[in-house]
Amino acid sequence: GSLDPAFAGQSKPSKPAGKNWIEVGNVSADFQTKPIKPLVLANGNFILVKWEDLVFCADCNSTAYQYPLIDGEIFFGAGGPAIRVPLDGTEYDLTTGEVITWCPKNNPIRSALGTLKGAAEQVPLPVYPVRVEADGSIFTNFVDKAQVKRGFSNDAAEKMSGGKGVEIAMKAEDASGADDSARDQSPATPPPAAEESLVSPAILVGIGLVALATVYLQVSAGGDVPAPPQ
């Protein structure tokens, strides 16, 4: 995300310096009906989120249950603009991607989903730097197909154009040598036994709960529940 609104001092629009910036929208045209815009790009699916004069870019799905954030609830959290997942209630800081609340058990469906994720690691939401130009053009930067790692550093952000929503990144080529070395030293692993490939009952229960929760949300919102196949 970015804490930098449009650059009012510019006399004419200009593309952000650097080959990694790509134009993904316009603040005047893309948020007229709702503050969240889906992005379907060659490198994945993302969302743009607008809060007042700020625009943020993040992955399109939550990290707990991979639930779409296109209908997420935007609010102002303790650290700034944030988004809440409709399904499980997980909340993320849009500037850093850090988890604010992880799978709260505040209704019957969320209680079951929260129990399943009670011992799971709290995974941050991947976020990306954003710049909004004087003409309203929105640019974002995916850092040369970098592998985004958990963590946030203001020092690192200040060294990159694009605001404070910069995640700590490690390029794939930097880690490839270590991966190859570890692979060479690892003994050959026999194929897993047949019973190890079976789907865990807990996973099946989780899938069922997610489906049930989706129907619950549709009914609560007054939407139509799809009829079962004939």
mmCIF file of C-alpha atoms in Angstrom:
data_model
loop_
_atom_site.group_PDB
_atom_site.id
_atom_site.type_symbol
_atom_site.label_atom_id
_atom_site.label_comp_id
_atom_site.label_asym_id
_atom_site.label_seq_id
_atom_site.Cartn_x
_atom_site.Cartn_y
_atom_site.Cartn_z
ATOM 1 C CA GLY A 1 0.000 0.000 0.000
ATOM 2 C CA SER A 2 1.021 3.607 -0.052
ATOM 3 C CA LEU A 3 0.719 6.507 2.324
ATOM 4 C CA ASP A 4 1.572 8.897 -0.515
ATOM 5 C CA PRO A 5 -1.447 10.551 -2.197
ATOM 6 C CA ALA A 6 -1.259 12.273 -5.582
ATOM 7 C CA PHE A 7 1.728 14.520 -6.093
ATOM 8 C CA ALA A 8 0.004 17.907 -6.272
ATOM 9 C CA GLY A 9 3.193 19.818 -7.088
ATOM 10 C CA GLN A 10 3.671 18.247 -10.510
ATOM 11 C CA SER A 11 2.789 20.434 -13.481
ATOM 12 C CA LYS A 12 2.085 17.458 -15.732
ATOM 13 C CA PRO A 13 1.637 13.701 -15.198
ATOM 14 C CA SER A 14 4.753 11.558 -15.369
ATOM 15 C CA LYS A 15 5.363 7.850 -15.144
ATOM 16 C CA PRO A 16 7.168 6.769 -11.949
ATOM 17 C CA ALA A 17 10.875 6.242 -12.478
ATOM 18 C CA GLY A 18 11.956 2.635 -12.922
ATOM 19 C CA LYS A 19 10.979 -0.149 -15.274
ATOM 20 C CA ASN A 20 9.105 -2.110 -12.599
ATOM 21 C CA TRP A 21 6.169 0.292 -12.259
ATOM 22 C CA ILE A 22 3.036 -0.621 -14.196
ATOM 23 C CA GLU A 23 -0.173 1.361 -14.583
ATOM 24 C CA VAL A 24 -3.178 -0.499 -13.137
ATOM 25 C CA GLY A 25 -5.991 2.044 -12.885
ATOM 26 C CA ASN A 26 -7.209 5.566 -12.268
ATOM 27 C CA VAL A 27 -8.649 6.957 -9.042
ATOM 28 C CA SER A 28 -11.288 9.016 -10.859
ATOM 29 C CA ALA A 29 -12.660 6.173 -12.972
ATOM 30 C CA ASP A 30 -12.227 2.977 -10.985
ATOM 31 C CA PHE A 31 -13.860 3.631 -7.603
ATOM 32 C CA GLN A 32 -17.174 5.241 -8.509
ATOM 33 C CA THR A 33 -19.349 2.341 -7.293
ATOM 34 C CA LYS A 34 -17.203 0.649 -4.628
ATOM 35 C CA PRO A 35 -13.820 1.247 -2.964
ATOM 36 C CA ILE A 36 -12.307 -2.081 -4.055
ATOM 37 C CA LYS A 37 -11.265 -2.885 -7.624
ATOM 38 C CA PRO A 38 -10.173 -6.370 -8.806
ATOM 39 C CA LEU A 39 -6.949 -6.656 -10.804
ATOM 40 C CA VAL A 40 -6.430 -9.658 -13.079
ATOM 41 C CA LEU A 41 -2.827 -9.470 -14.277
ATOM 42 C CA ALA A 42 -0.372 -11.814 -15.945
ATOM 43 C CA ASN A 43 1.436 -12.355 -12.626
ATOM 44 C CA GLY A 44 -1.677 -13.058 -10.550
ATOM 45 C CA ASN A 45 -4.897 -11.628 -9.146
ATOM 46 C CA PHE A 46 -4.878 -8.609 -6.850
ATOM 47 C CA ILE A 47 -7.113 -5.846 -5.497
ATOM 48 C CA LEU A 48 -6.821 -2.076 -5.359
ATOM 49 C CA VAL A 49 -8.370 -0.525 -2.251
ATOM 50 C CA LYS A 50 -9.180 3.173 -1.913
ATOM 51 C CA TRP A 51 -9.506 4.862 1.472
ATOM 52 C CA GLU A 52 -10.079 8.613 1.175
ATOM 53 C CA ASP A 53 -6.987 9.897 -0.716
ATOM 54 C CA LEU A 54 -4.982 6.687 -0.260
ATOM 55 C CA VAL A 55 -4.776 3.676 -2.572
ATOM 56 C CA PHE A 56 -3.425 0.248 -1.620
ATOM 57 C CA CYS A 57 -2.636 -2.911 -3.578
ATOM 58 C CA ALA A 58 -2.823 -6.428 -2.095
ATOM 59 C CA ASP A 59 -3.371 -10.047 -3.023
ATOM 60 C CA CYS A 60 -6.991 -10.771 -3.878
ATOM 61 C CA ASN A 61 -7.516 -13.616 -1.374
ATOM 62 C CA SER A 62 -7.159 -13.861 2.394
ATOM 63 C CA THR A 63 -4.383 -15.965 3.891
ATOM 64 C CA ALA A 64 -6.402 -18.057 6.340
ATOM 65 C CA TYR A 65 -8.993 -19.593 4.000
ATOM 66 C CA GLN A 66 -8.095 -18.010 0.631
ATOM 67 C CA TYR A 67 -11.416 -16.149 0.668
ATOM 68 C CA PRO A 68 -11.905 -13.355 -1.933
ATOM 69 C CA LEU A 69 -11.389 -9.851 -0.541
ATOM 70 C CA ILE A 70 -13.344 -8.064 -3.282
ATOM 71 C CA ASP A 71 -16.229 -7.649 -0.806
ATOM 72 C CA GLY A 72 -14.034 -7.092 2.240
ATOM 73 C CA GLU A 73 -15.010 -4.530 4.872
ATOM 74 C CA ILE A 74 -12.673 -1.530 4.922
ATOM 75 C CA PHE A 75 -12.190 0.289 8.231
ATOM 76 C CA PHE A 76 -9.674 2.495 10.014
ATOM 77 C CA GLY A 77 -7.686 0.362 12.442
ATOM 78 C CA ALA A 78 -5.171 1.266 15.120
ATOM 79 C CA GLY A 79 -2.403 1.601 12.531
ATOM 80 C CA GLY A 80 -4.417 3.055 9.660
ATOM 81 C CA PRO A 81 -6.698 1.707 6.908
ATOM 82 C CA ALA A 82 -7.450 -2.003 7.227
ATOM 83 C CA ILE A 83 -9.620 -4.708 5.655
ATOM 84 C CA ARG A 84 -11.762 -7.442 7.240
ATOM 85 C CA VAL A 85 -12.474 -10.815 5.582
ATOM 86 C CA PRO A 86 -16.251 -11.459 5.289
ATOM 87 C CA LEU A 87 -15.903 -15.207 5.902
ATOM 88 C CA ASP A 88 -13.668 -15.683 8.958
ATOM 89 C CA GLY A 89 -13.325 -12.097 10.221
ATOM 90 C CA THR A 90 -9.535 -11.914 9.898
ATOM 91 C CA GLU A 91 -8.295 -8.304 9.725
ATOM 92 C CA TYR A 92 -5.199 -6.993 7.920
ATOM 93 C CA ASP A 93 -3.384 -3.667 7.996
ATOM 94 C CA LEU A 94 -3.453 -2.446 4.378
ATOM 95 C CA THR A 95 -0.165 -0.548 4.696
ATOM 96 C CA THR A 96 1.973 -3.425 5.958
ATOM 97 C CA GLY A 97 -0.206 -6.499 5.386
ATOM 98 C CA GLU A 98 0.269 -7.545 9.002
ATOM 99 C CA VAL A 99 -2.515 -9.460 10.755
ATOM 100 C CA ILE A 100 -4.548 -7.362 13.198
ATOM 101 C CA THR A 101 -7.032 -10.076 14.199
ATOM 102 C CA TRP A 102 -6.772 -13.728 13.204
ATOM 103 C CA CYS A 103 -9.966 -15.779 12.737
ATOM 104 C CA PRO A 104 -12.016 -14.346 15.639
ATOM 105 C CA LYS A 105 -14.686 -16.642 17.094
ATOM 106 C CA ASN A 106 -17.478 -14.047 17.141
ATOM 107 C CA ASN A 107 -20.299 -16.084 15.581
ATOM 108 C CA PRO A 108 -21.068 -19.826 15.277
ATOM 109 C CA ILE A 109 -19.526 -20.241 11.813
ATOM 110 C CA ARG A 110 -16.418 -18.241 12.693
ATOM 111 C CA SER A 111 -16.070 -20.148 15.930
ATOM 112 C CA ALA A 112 -15.704 -23.388 13.975
ATOM 113 C CA LEU A 113 -13.355 -21.821 11.417
ATOM 114 C CA GLY A 114 -11.294 -20.173 14.153
ATOM 115 C CA THR A 115 -10.920 -23.491 15.966
ATOM 116 C CA LEU A 116 -9.498 -25.098 12.824
ATOM 117 C CA LYS A 117 -6.947 -22.285 12.479
ATOM 118 C CA GLY A 118 -6.230 -21.888 16.188
ATOM 119 C CA ALA A 119 -2.766 -23.451 15.982
ATOM 120 C CA ALA A 120 -1.936 -22.187 12.481
ATOM 121 C CA GLU A 121 0.675 -19.518 11.812
ATOM 122 C CA GLN A 122 -0.801 -16.068 11.274
ATOM 123 C CA VAL A 123 0.164 -15.310 7.680
ATOM 124 C CA PRO A 124 0.312 -11.629 6.637
ATOM 125 C CA LEU A 125 -1.476 -10.410 3.517
ATOM 126 C CA PRO A 126 1.008 -9.662 0.707
ATOM 127 C CA VAL A 127 0.849 -5.937 -0.149
ATOM 128 C CA TYR A 128 2.651 -3.937 -2.824
ATOM 129 C CA PRO A 129 3.851 -0.322 -3.193
ATOM 130 C CA VAL A 130 1.507 2.116 -4.944
ATOM 131 C CA ARG A 131 1.900 5.571 -6.449
ATOM 132 C CA VAL A 132 -0.920 7.862 -7.541
ATOM 133 C CA GLU A 133 0.075 10.476 -10.100
ATOM 134 C CA ALA A 134 -1.296 14.015 -10.441
ATOM 135 C CA ASP A 135 -3.668 12.931 -13.221
ATOM 136 C CA GLY A 136 -5.085 10.121 -11.040
ATOM 137 C CA SER A 137 -3.171 7.291 -12.716
ATOM 138 C CA ILE A 138 -2.384 4.433 -10.311
ATOM 139 C CA PHE A 139 0.938 2.600 -10.592
ATOM 140 C CA THR A 140 2.108 -0.418 -8.615
ATOM 141 C CA ASN A 141 5.363 -2.353 -8.458
ATOM 142 C CA PHE A 142 5.791 -6.100 -8.022
ATOM 143 C CA VAL A 143 9.596 -5.798 -7.668
ATOM 144 C CA ASP A 144 10.957 -7.857 -10.543
ATOM 145 C CA LYS A 145 8.928 -10.971 -9.689
ATOM 146 C CA ALA A 146 10.496 -10.926 -6.231
ATOM 147 C CA GLN A 147 9.580 -13.498 -3.623
ATOM 148 C CA VAL A 148 7.873 -11.370 -0.974
ATOM 149 C CA LYS A 149 8.851 -12.360 2.570
ATOM 150 C CA ARG A 150 7.067 -11.651 5.811
ATOM 151 C CA GLY A 151 8.021 -8.406 7.453
ATOM 152 C CA PHE A 152 7.994 -4.654 6.956
ATOM 153 C CA SER A 153 10.747 -2.106 7.201
ATOM 154 C CA ASN A 154 10.389 1.661 7.021
ATOM 155 C CA ASP A 155 14.140 1.882 6.309
ATOM 156 C CA ALA A 156 13.789 -0.387 3.294
ATOM 157 C CA ALA A 157 10.696 1.479 2.142
ATOM 158 C CA GLU A 158 12.424 4.844 2.250
ATOM 159 C CA LYS A 159 15.083 3.571 -0.165
ATOM 160 C CA MET A 160 12.497 2.687 -2.784
ATOM 161 C CA SER A 161 10.156 5.026 -4.634
ATOM 162 C CA GLY A 162 6.609 3.999 -3.925
ATOM 163 C CA GLY A 163 5.824 4.867 -0.330
ATOM 164 C CA LYS A 164 5.863 2.937 2.923
ATOM 165 C CA GLY A 165 3.861 -0.065 1.772
ATOM 166 C CA VAL A 166 6.975 -1.913 0.638
ATOM 167 C CA GLU A 167 7.388 -5.483 1.851
ATOM 168 C CA ILE A 168 10.815 -6.961 2.525
ATOM 169 C CA ALA A 169 11.649 -8.811 -0.696
ATOM 170 C CA MET A 170 14.219 -11.359 -1.729
ATOM 171 C CA LYS A 171 14.721 -11.942 -5.422
ATOM 172 C CA ALA A 172 14.441 -15.502 -6.669
ATOM 173 C CA GLU A 173 17.947 -15.514 -8.095
ATOM 174 C CA ASP A 174 19.434 -14.586 -4.716
ATOM 175 C CA ALA A 175 18.008 -17.707 -3.113
ATOM 176 C CA SER A 176 18.477 -20.141 -5.994
ATOM 177 C CA GLY A 177 22.079 -20.986 -5.085
ATOM 178 C CA ALA A 178 21.200 -21.919 -1.504
ATOM 179 C CA ASP A 179 18.261 -24.006 -2.693
ATOM 180 C CA ASP A 180 20.442 -25.934 -5.147
ATOM 181 C CA SER A 181 23.081 -26.586 -2.480
ATOM 182 C CA ALA A 182 20.527 -27.894 0.013
ATOM 183 C CA ARG A 183 18.979 -30.099 -2.660
ATOM 184 C CA ASP A 184 22.364 -31.661 -3.523
ATOM 185 C CA GLN A 185 23.077 -32.500 0.115
ATOM 186 C CA SER A 186 19.671 -33.987 0.833
ATOM 187 C CA PRO A 187 19.338 -37.789 0.535
ATOM 188 C CA ALA A 188 16.861 -39.160 -1.936
ATOM 189 C CA THR A 189 13.411 -39.294 -0.425
ATOM 190 C CA PRO A 190 11.315 -42.385 -1.135
ATOM 191 C CA PRO A 191 7.822 -41.837 -2.494
ATOM 192 C CA PRO A 192 5.212 -41.397 0.262
ATOM 193 C CA ALA A 193 3.134 -44.334 1.284
ATOM 194 C CA ALA A 194 -0.327 -44.584 -0.184
ATOM 195 C CA GLU A 195 -2.030 -43.809 3.098
ATOM 196 C CA GLU A 196 -0.028 -40.570 3.471
ATOM 197 C CA SER A 197 -1.531 -39.208 0.269
ATOM 198 C CA LEU A 198 -5.062 -39.460 1.561
ATOM 199 C CA VAL A 199 -6.864 -36.194 2.334
ATOM 200 C CA SER A 200 -6.927 -35.432 6.047
ATOM 201 C CA PRO A 201 -10.383 -35.582 7.672
ATOM 202 C CA ALA A 202 -9.665 -32.160 9.192
ATOM 203 C CA ILE A 203 -9.198 -30.705 5.699
ATOM 204 C CA LEU A 204 -12.496 -32.224 4.568
ATOM 205 C CA VAL A 205 -14.232 -30.723 7.598
ATOM 206 C CA GLY A 206 -12.641 -27.350 6.854
ATOM 207 C CA ILE A 207 -13.812 -27.413 3.226
ATOM 208 C CA GLY A 208 -17.328 -28.244 4.368
ATOM 209 C CA LEU A 209 -17.321 -25.404 6.904
ATOM 210 C CA VAL A 210 -16.105 -22.912 4.299
ATOM 211 C CA ALA A 211 -18.918 -23.963 1.945
ATOM 212 C CA LEU A 212 -21.456 -23.718 4.782
ATOM 213 C CA ALA A 213 -20.127 -20.306 5.800
ATOM 214 C CA THR A 214 -20.406 -19.028 2.221
ATOM 215 C CA VAL A 215 -24.074 -20.031 2.101
ATOM 216 C CA TYR A 216 -24.587 -18.430 5.533
ATOM 217 C CA LEU A 217 -23.116 -15.142 4.304
ATOM 218 C CA GLN A 218 -25.318 -15.186 1.193
ATOM 219 C CA VAL A 219 -28.441 -15.770 3.257
ATOM 220 C CA SER A 220 -27.447 -13.075 5.770
ATOM 221 C CA ALA A 221 -26.932 -10.582 2.928
ATOM 222 C CA GLY A 222 -30.266 -11.438 1.366
ATOM 223 C CA GLY A 223 -28.646 -13.056 -1.658
ATOM 224 C CA ASP A 224 -29.913 -16.068 -3.554
ATOM 225 C CA VAL A 225 -28.574 -19.443 -2.535
ATOM 226 C CA PRO A 226 -27.746 -21.601 -5.589
ATOM 227 C CA ALA A 227 -30.153 -24.498 -6.053
ATOM 228 C CA PRO A 228 -28.622 -28.001 -5.761
ATOM 229 C CA PRO A 229 -27.950 -29.767 -9.063
ATOM 230 C CA GLN A 230 -30.800 -31.936 -10.348
#
